[in-house]
Steps between C-alpha positions, in 0.01 A plus 500: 500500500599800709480597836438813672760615798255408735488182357862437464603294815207397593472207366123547355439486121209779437454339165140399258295258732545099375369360199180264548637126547495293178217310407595078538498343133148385319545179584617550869236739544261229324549269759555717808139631433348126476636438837419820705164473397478204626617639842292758476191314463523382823455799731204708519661816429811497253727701711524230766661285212815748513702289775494151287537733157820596648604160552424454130709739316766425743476152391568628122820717593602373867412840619254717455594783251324794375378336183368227752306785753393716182331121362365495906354868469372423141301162629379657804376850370767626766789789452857381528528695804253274686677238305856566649357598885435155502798309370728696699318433815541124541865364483331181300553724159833537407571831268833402366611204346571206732659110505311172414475434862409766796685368771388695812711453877273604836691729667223580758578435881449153519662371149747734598578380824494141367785552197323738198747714590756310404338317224414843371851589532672189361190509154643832428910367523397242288304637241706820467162743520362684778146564653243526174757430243526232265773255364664560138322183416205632565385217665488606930362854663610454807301719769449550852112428638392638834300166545366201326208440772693156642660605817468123566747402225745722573738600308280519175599554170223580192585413121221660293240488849612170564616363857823390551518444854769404824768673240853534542778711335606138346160388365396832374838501286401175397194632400603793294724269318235222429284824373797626241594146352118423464454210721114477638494598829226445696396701792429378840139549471361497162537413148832499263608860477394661173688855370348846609342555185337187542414549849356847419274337226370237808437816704290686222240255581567208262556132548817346597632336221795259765418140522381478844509838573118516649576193696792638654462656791634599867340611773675653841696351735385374874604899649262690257236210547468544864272818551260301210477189704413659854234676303370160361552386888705246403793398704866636442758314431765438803756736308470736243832609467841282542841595642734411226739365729465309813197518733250188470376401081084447535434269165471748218170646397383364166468860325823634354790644788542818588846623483548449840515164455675558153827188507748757436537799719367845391648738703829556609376727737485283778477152395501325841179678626186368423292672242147517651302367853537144540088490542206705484453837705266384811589133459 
C-alpha cells in the first residue's frame, strides 16, 4: 500500500478499515452458544449478561479477542462497538495473549511502603519481563496492581485473584518458580490455584470444579475487622496491629496475621519502628 506525503512520517496507515473478526469453529461455536445461554438466562435483560460473557470467551482464548466480542455482540443483539467499550474498560479482560498464571504485585502506598516495591522489582529481574509482559514459557504475566483490597496483609501478591499475603521478594520468587515447574500452590486464603483460563471459566458464573474449592475460604484479618465489630458493639480486641519487633506480644488473635505481625520483616524501610498503634484510638 501507498502513502500520500502527508502521510509519509507520520506514522498513520490511511488504509481499507479491518476485516470483521473470524467466526470460532462449528464446534467451538457449538459449545460457546450452549454455555452463554445459559448465562444469559439468568438476568432479566440479556445485556446485563455481557460482564460474565466476557469472562467466557476469555476462558476459550485467555483473552478476549475479536472473534470472542463479535460471539458477545452476536449473543447479546449488541454492536461490537458496545462490545469493545466494555472490555477495554475493566483491567479484568486482557486483549493480548497472556501466561498460565496472572501474577499481580500491589504497588499502592501501603504494599508499597511495606516491600511491593521491591518484590515488584526483584519478579521482573527474575523472570526477565517487565510490567504486563509475559515469560517465553508462557506460563507468568507479571503486572503491577494499584491494590488488592488487603491493606491488612501487606505486602500482597494475587495469582489469578488469589491472595498471597505478608510477601517478600524471597517468597514471591519462590512462588513464580513453584508456578513454572507446576507444583500446586495454594494461596493464603482460598483454594489450590487453578490457570487463568480456568479461573476465567469460574468467573463466567460456573461451578468450581477444585476439590474443596467452595469450602475454602478466608476472611480479613483483626485491622479490617475492627470498624465491623464496633458496629456489632462488640468489644475490640486489646491490639489490632503488632510492632514486628520489640514492644510487648498480646496472645495472637485467632484470625489470620496481618503483616505487621508477619515472622519475617517486610520493610526495610525502617524495620525497628513499630508498624501500627500499640492499642485502639481512645483506649
Amino acid at each position: 500500500m501507498t502513502t500520500t506525503p502527508s502521510e509519509q512520517g507520520t506514522g498513520v496507515s490511511l488504509g481499507m478499515p479491518q476485516l470483521p473478526a473470524p467466526d470460532y469453529p462449528a464446534d467451538v461455536r457449538a459449545r460457546l452458544e450452549a454455555d452463554a445461554k445459559d448465562v444469559i438466562a439468568r438476568y432479566p435483560g440479556s445485556r446485563s449478561a455481557l460482564l460474565p460473557l466476557l469472562h467466557l470467551v476469555q476462558s476459550e482464548e485467555g483473552h478476549v479477542t475479536r472473534t470472542g466480542m463479535r460471539f458477545c455482540a452476536e449473543m447479546l443483539g449488541l454492536t461490537t462497538a458496545e462490545v469493545t467499550a466494555v472490555a477495554t474498560f475493566y483491567t479484568m479482560y486482557r486483549r493480548k495473549p497472556s501466561g498460565d498464571y496472572q501474577v499481580g504485585v500491589c504497588t499502592n502506598t501501603l504494599c508499597a511502603v511495606m516491600g511491593g516495591d521491591a518484590i515488584f522489582d526483584e519478579l521482573k529481574q527474575h523472570l526477565g519481563v517487565g510490567n504486563d509482559e509475559t515469560t517465553e514459557d508462557g506460563k507468568i504475566t507479571l503486572e503491577h496492581i494499584e491494590c488488592n483490597a488487603a491493606c491488612d496483609f501487606a505486602p500482597v501478591v494475587m495469582v489469578n485473584w488469589e491472595f498471597f499475603d505478608n510477601q517478600t521478594p524471597d517468597s514471591a520468587k519462590r512462588l513464580v518458580d513453584d508456578l513454572r515447574a507446576g507444583v500446586p500452590v495454594e494461596p493464603t486464603r482460598g483454594a489450590t490455584i487453578c490457570t487463568y483460563k480456568e479461573t476465567a471459566r469460574i468467573l463466567a458464573g460456573f461451578p468450581d470444579q477444585r476439590p474443596g474449592a467452595v469450602e475454602a475460604s478466608g476472611g480479613a484479618g483483626p485491622a479490617s475487622l475492627i470498624g465491623l465489630r464496633l458496629a456489632k458493639g462488640e468489644e475490640p480486641q486489646p491490639r489490632v496491629v503488632h510492632p514486628r519487633t520489640g514492644g510487648p506480644q498480646d496472645e495472637a488473635p485467632a484470625e489470620h496475621l496481618s503483616s505487621h505481625d508477619a515472622p519475617q520483616e517486610t520493610s526495610a524501610s525502617d524495620p525497628a519502628h513499630p508498624a501500627g498503634p500499640a492499642a485502639e484510638e481512645g483506649e
